[in-house]
Short mmCIF file of C-alpha atoms in Angstrom, two decimals:
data_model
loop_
_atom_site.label_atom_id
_atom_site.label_comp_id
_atom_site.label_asym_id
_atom_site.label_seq_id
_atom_site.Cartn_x
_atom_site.Cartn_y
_atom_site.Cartn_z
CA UNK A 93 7.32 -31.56 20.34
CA UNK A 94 10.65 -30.02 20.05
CA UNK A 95 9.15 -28.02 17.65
CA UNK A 96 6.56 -26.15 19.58
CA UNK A 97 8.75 -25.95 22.60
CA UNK A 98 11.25 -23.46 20.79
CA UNK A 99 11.91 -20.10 22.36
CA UNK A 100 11.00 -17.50 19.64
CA UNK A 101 13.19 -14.21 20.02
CA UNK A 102 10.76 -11.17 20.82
CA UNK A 103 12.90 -8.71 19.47
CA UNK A 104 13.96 -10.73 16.11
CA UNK A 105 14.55 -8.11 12.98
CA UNK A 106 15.55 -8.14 9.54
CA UNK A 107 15.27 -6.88 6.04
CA UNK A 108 13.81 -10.07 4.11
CA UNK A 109 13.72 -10.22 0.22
CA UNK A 110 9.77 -11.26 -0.51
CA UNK A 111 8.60 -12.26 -4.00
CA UNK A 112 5.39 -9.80 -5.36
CA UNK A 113 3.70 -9.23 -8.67
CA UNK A 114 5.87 -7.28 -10.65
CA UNK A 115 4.19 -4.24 -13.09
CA UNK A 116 3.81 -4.45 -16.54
CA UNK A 117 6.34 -1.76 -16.85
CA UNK A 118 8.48 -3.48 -13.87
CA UNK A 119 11.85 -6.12 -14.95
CA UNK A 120 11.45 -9.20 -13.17
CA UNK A 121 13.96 -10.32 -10.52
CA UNK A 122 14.44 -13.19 -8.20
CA UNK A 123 16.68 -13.21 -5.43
CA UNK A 124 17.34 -17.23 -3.73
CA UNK A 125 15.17 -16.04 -1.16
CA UNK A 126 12.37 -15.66 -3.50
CA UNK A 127 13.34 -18.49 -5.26
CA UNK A 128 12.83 -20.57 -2.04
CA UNK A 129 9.57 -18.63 -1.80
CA UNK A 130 8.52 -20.35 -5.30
CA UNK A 131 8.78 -23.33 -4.06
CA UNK A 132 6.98 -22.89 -0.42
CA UNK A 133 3.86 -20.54 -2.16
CA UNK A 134 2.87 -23.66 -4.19
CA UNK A 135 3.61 -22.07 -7.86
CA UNK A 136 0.74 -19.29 -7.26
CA UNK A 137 3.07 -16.65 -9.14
CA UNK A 138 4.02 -19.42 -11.61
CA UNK A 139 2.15 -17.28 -13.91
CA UNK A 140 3.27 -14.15 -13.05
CA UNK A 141 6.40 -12.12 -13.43
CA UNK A 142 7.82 -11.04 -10.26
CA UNK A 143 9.97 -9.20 -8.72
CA UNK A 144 11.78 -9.25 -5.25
CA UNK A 145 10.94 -6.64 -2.51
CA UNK A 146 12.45 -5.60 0.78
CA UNK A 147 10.18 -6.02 3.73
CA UNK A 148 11.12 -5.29 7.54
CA UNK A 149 10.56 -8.79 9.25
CA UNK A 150 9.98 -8.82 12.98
CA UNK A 151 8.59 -11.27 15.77
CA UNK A 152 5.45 -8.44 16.99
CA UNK A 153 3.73 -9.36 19.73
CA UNK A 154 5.47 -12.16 20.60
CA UNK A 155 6.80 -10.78 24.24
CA UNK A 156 5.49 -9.92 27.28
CA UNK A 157 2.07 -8.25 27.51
CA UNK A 158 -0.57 -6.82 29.05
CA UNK A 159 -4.52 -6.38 28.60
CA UNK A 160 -7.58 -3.50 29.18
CA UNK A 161 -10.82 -5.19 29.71
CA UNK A 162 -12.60 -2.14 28.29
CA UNK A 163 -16.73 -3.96 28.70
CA UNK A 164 -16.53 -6.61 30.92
CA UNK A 165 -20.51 -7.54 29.74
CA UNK A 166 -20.26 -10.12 27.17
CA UNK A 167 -22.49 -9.37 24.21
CA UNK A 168 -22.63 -12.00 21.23
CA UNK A 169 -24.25 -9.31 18.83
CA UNK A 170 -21.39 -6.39 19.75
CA UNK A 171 -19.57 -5.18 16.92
CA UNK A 172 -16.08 -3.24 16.92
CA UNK A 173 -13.51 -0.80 15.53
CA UNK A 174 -10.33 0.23 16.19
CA UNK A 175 -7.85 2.60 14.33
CA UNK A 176 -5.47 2.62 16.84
CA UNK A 177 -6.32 6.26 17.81
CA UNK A 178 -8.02 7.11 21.17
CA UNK A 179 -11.01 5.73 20.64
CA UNK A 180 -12.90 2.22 20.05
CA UNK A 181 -16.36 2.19 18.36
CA UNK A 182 -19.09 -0.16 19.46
CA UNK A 183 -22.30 -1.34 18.06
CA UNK A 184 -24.98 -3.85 19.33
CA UNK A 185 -28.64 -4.34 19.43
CA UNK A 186 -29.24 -1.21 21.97
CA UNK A 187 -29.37 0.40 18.38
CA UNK A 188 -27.01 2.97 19.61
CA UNK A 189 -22.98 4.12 19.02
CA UNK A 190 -20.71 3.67 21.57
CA UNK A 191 -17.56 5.36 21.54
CA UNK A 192 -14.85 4.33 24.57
CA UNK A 193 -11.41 5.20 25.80
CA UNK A 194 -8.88 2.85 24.36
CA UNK A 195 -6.87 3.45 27.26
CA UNK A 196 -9.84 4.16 30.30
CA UNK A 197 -11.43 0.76 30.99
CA UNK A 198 -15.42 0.88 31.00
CA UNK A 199 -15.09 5.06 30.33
CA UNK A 200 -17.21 6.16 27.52
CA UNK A 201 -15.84 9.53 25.55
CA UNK A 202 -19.52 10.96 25.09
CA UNK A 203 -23.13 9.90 25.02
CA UNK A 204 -24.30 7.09 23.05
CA UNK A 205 -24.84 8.04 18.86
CA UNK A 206 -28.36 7.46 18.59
CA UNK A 207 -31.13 7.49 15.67
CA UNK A 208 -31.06 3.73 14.14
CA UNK A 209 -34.05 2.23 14.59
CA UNK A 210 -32.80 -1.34 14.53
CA UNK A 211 -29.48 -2.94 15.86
CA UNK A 212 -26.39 -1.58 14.49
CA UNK A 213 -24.01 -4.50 13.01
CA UNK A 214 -21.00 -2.57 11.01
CA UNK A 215 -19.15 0.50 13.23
CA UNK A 216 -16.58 1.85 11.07
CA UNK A 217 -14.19 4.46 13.05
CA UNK A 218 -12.40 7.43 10.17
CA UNK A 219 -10.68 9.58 12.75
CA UNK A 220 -8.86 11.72 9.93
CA UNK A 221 -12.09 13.03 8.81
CA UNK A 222 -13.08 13.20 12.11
CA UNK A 223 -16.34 10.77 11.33
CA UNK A 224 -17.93 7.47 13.17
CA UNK A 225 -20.14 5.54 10.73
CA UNK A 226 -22.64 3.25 11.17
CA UNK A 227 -24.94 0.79 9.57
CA UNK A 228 -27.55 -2.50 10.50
CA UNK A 229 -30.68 -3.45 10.68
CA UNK A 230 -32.74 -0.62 9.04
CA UNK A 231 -30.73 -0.36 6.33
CA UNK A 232 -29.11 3.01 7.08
CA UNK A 233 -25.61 4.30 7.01
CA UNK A 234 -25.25 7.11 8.83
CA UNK A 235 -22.57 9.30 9.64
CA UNK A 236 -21.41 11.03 12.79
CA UNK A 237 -19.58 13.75 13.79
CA UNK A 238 -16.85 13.05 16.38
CA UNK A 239 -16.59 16.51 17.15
CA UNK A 240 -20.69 17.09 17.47
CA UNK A 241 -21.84 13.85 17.99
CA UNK A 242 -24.67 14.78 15.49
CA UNK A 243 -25.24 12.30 12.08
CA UNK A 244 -24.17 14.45 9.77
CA UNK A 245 -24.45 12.26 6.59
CA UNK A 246 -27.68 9.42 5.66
CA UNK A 247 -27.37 7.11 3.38
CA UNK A 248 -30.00 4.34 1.95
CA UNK A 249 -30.11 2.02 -1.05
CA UNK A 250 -29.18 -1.15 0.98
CA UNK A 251 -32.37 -3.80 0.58
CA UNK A 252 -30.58 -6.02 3.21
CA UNK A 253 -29.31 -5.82 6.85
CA UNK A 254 -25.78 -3.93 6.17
CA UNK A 255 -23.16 -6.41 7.40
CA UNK A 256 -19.87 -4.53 6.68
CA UNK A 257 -18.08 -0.65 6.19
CA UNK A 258 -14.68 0.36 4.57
CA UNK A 259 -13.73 3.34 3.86
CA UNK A 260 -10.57 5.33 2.21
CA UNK A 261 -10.40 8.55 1.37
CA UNK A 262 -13.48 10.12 0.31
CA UNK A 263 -14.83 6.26 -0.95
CA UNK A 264 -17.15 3.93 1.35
CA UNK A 265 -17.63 0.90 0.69
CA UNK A 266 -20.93 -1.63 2.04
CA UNK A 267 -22.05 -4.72 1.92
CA UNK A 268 -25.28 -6.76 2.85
CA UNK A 269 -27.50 -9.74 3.03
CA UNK A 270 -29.55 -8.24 0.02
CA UNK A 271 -26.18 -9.71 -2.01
CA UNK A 272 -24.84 -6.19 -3.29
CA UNK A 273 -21.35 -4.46 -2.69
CA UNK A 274 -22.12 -1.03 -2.70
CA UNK A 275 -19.49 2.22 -2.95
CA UNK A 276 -20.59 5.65 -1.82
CA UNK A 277 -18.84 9.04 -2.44
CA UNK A 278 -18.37 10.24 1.70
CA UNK A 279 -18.31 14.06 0.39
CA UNK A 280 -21.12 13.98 -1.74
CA UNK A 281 -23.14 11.66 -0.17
CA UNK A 282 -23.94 9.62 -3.15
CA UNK A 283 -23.78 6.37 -4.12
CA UNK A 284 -22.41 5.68 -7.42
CA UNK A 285 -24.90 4.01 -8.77
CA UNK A 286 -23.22 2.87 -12.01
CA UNK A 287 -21.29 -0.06 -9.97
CA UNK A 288 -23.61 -2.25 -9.83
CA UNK A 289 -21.35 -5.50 -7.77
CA UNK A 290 -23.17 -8.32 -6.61
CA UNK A 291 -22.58 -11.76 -5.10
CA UNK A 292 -25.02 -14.71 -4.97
CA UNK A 293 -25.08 -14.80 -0.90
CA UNK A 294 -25.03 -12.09 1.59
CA UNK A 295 -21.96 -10.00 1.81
CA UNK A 296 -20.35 -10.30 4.93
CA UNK A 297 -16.64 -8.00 4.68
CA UNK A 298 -15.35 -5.63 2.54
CA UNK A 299 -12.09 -3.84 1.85
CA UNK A 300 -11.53 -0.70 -0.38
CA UNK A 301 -7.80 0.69 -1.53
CA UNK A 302 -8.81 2.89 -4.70
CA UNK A 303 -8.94 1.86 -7.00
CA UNK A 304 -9.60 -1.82 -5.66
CA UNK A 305 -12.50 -3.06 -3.39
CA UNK A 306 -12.58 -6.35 -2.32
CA UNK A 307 -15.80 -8.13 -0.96
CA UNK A 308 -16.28 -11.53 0.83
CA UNK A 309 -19.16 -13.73 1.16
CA UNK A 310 -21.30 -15.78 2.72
CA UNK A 311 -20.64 -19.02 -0.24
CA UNK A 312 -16.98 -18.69 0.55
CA UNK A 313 -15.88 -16.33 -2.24
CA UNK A 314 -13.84 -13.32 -2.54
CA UNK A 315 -13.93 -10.79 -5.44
CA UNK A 316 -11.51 -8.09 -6.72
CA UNK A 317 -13.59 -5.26 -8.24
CA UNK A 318 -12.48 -1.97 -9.86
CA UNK A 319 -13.90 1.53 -9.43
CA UNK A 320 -12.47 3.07 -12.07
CA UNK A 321 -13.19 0.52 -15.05
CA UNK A 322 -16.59 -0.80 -13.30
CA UNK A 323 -15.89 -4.08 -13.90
CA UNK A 324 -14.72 -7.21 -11.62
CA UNK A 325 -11.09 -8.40 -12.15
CA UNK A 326 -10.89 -11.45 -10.02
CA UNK A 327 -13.24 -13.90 -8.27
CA UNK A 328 -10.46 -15.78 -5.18
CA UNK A 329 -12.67 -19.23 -4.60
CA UNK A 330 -10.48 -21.39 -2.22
CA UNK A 331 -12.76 -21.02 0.65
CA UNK A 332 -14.90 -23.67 1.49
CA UNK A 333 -16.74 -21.33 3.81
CA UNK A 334 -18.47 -18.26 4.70
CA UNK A 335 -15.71 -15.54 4.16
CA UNK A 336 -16.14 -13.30 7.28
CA UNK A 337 -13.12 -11.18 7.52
CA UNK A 338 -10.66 -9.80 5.18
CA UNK A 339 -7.29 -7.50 5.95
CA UNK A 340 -5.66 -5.84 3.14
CA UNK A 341 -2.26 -3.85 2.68
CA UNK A 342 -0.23 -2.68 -0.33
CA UNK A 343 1.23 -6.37 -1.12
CA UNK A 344 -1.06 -9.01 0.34
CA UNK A 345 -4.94 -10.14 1.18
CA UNK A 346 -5.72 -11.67 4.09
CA UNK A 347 -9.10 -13.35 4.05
CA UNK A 348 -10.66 -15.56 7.29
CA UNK A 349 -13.26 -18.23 6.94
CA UNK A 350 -16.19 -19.83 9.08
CA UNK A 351 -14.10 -23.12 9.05
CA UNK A 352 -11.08 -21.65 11.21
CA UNK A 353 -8.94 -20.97 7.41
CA UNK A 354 -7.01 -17.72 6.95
CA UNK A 355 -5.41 -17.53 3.14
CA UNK A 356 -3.37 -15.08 2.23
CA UNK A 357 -3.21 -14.19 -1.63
CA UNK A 358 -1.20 -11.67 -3.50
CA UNK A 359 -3.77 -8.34 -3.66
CA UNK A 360 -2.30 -7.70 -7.55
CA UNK A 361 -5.20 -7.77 -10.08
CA UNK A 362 -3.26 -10.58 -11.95
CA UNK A 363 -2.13 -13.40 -9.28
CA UNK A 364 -4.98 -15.35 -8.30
CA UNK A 365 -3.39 -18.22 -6.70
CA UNK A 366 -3.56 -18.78 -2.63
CA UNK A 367 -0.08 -18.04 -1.29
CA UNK A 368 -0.45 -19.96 1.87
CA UNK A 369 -2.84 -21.01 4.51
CA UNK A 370 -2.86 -21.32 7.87
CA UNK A 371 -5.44 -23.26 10.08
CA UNK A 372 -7.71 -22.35 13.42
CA UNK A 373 -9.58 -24.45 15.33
CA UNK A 374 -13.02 -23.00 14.99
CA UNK A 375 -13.98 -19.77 12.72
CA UNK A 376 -11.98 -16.62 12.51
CA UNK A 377 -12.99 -13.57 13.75
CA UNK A 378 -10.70 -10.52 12.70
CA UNK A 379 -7.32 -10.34 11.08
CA UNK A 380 -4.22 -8.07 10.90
CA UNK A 381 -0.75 -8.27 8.71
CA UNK A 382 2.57 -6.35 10.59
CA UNK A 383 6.32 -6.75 9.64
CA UNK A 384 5.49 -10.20 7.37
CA UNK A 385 3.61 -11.65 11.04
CA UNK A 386 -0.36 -12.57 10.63
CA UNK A 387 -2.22 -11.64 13.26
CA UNK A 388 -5.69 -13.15 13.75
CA UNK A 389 -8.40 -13.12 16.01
CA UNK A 390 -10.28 -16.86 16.29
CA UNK A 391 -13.92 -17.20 17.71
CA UNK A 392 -11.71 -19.98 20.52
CA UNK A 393 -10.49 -16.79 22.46
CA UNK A 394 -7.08 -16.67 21.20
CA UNK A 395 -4.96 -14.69 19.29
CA UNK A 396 -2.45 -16.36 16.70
CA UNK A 397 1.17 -15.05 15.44
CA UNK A 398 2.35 -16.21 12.40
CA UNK A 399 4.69 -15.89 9.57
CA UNK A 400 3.30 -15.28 6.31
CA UNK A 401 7.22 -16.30 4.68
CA UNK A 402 6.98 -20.05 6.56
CA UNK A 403 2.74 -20.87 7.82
CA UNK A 404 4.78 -21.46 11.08
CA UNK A 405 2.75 -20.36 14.22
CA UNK A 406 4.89 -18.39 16.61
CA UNK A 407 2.68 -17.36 19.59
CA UNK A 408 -0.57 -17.79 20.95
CA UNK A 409 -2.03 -15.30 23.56
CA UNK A 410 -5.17 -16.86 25.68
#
């Protein structure tokens, strides 16, 4: 179609007025941009005062590029992170750490972190405090130095296979198939035990932005939990599948499904409507959010570029 045939500028950029959640001690405002934005987000502010914010729009990734086979082995159990640093963490049934060059194909920077004694299925990579964490099979967390390679920090209470690690500031956050959503103090190495979050299927992604952690599950649900109060604000049920990623940033939640469904949802406490969806032919894997352009990774190879302003998909990389 004409439609899918259109040449989409790579180096598009503007300063967009986009409709968010305004604060209790905020004035609403709505500029027609945001009133168009109404209309397109299906009325899932219609019970929320807003207010209109300038965002930097631009068409990322959608020009010419290039691509570092870093493990040319396929492995169906690996997991991965990436910060964007120097360094990509990987995890697998060897029960071992892996940390490679981002830039060095097939050079690892180190040995191998070892002292799980089952496969590893969460790597979570916190450069700034100079850490590589870890979690799987034996129901361990452990922390590593990047510096020493030793595992500085070890921490139980899981009663499941860990699935998933966030982490910000001195807060981690994990979830697993025993059901529970579980947040641990990174200098203290405690878990704060009076948070007591649980879901009624295996957790399989979480997201933490103190005060807010978000979790994702295996019966398609997402909840909004608060660290401070204790208490859950929001339970997001429009998927009709396994949640298995999530992306989060100041304005907006991005959360991927088993079914190939990414929805993105306002991340304030008090907007629980979907904004907009956008569809995959099989399940999604990972998920980013740049300049107002969803990025997501789909179990069919690809990766998708799309606005979050119009669902319209702008680029697909094979």
């Amino acid at each position: 179609s004409n439609r899918n045939n259109r040449v989409i500028s790579d180096v598009y950029a503007n300063v967009v007025e986009v409709l968010v959640p305004a604060e209790a001690d905020e004035d609403g405002d709505m500029t027609s941009d945001s009133k168009k934005q109404v209309e397109m987000f299906g009325g899932a502010y219609s019970d929320v005062r807003t207010k209109s914010v300038k965002m930097e729009e631009r068409n990322v990734y959608c020009s010419l590029y290039s691509t570092t086979t870093l493990l040319d082995k396929e492995d169906p159990h690996r997991v991965v992170h990436y910060q964007g640093g120097p360094l990509v963490a990987v995890g697998s049934k060897d029960r071992a750490v892996h940390l490679l060059s981002a830039t060095v194909p097939r050079r690892e920077a180190g040995s191998p972190l070892t002292g799980h004694a089952g496969s590893v299925r969460a790597v979570l990579l916190c450069q700034d405090q100079e850490l590589v964490v870890s979690a799987g099979y034996d129901l361990s967390i452990r922390c590593w130095s990047l510096k020493t390679g030793a595992c500085t920090v070890l921490l139980s209470g899981h009663t499941g296979t860990i699935t998933c690690l966030d982490a910000h500031t001195d807060h981690l956050v994990s979830g697993a198939k025993d059901c529970r959503v579980k947040v641990w103090n990174l200098r203290k190495g405690k878990c704060l035990k009076h948070l007591r979050w649980k879901h009624s299927s295996a957790v399989l992604c979480v997201k933490v932005t103190r005060p807010l952690v978000y979790s994702g599950c295996a019966k398609g649900l997402v909840k909004m939990w608060d660290i401070e109060k204790a208490s859950l604000l929001r339970v997001l049920d429009g998927h009709r599948s396994s949640v298995k990623c999530l992306f989060l940033d100041r304005w907006h939640l991005l959360s991927g499904d088993a079914e190939g469904r990414v929805k993105a949802w306002s991340a304030h406490p008090d907007a629980s409507g979907c904004l907009i969806t956008f569809t995959h032919p099989v399940a999604v894997a990972s998920l980013s959010l740049s300049y107002l352009r969803v990025v997501t990774g789909c179990e069919d190879g690809k990766l998708r570029v799309f606005s979050l302003l119009t669902g319209a998909c702008l680029k697909v990389i094979k």
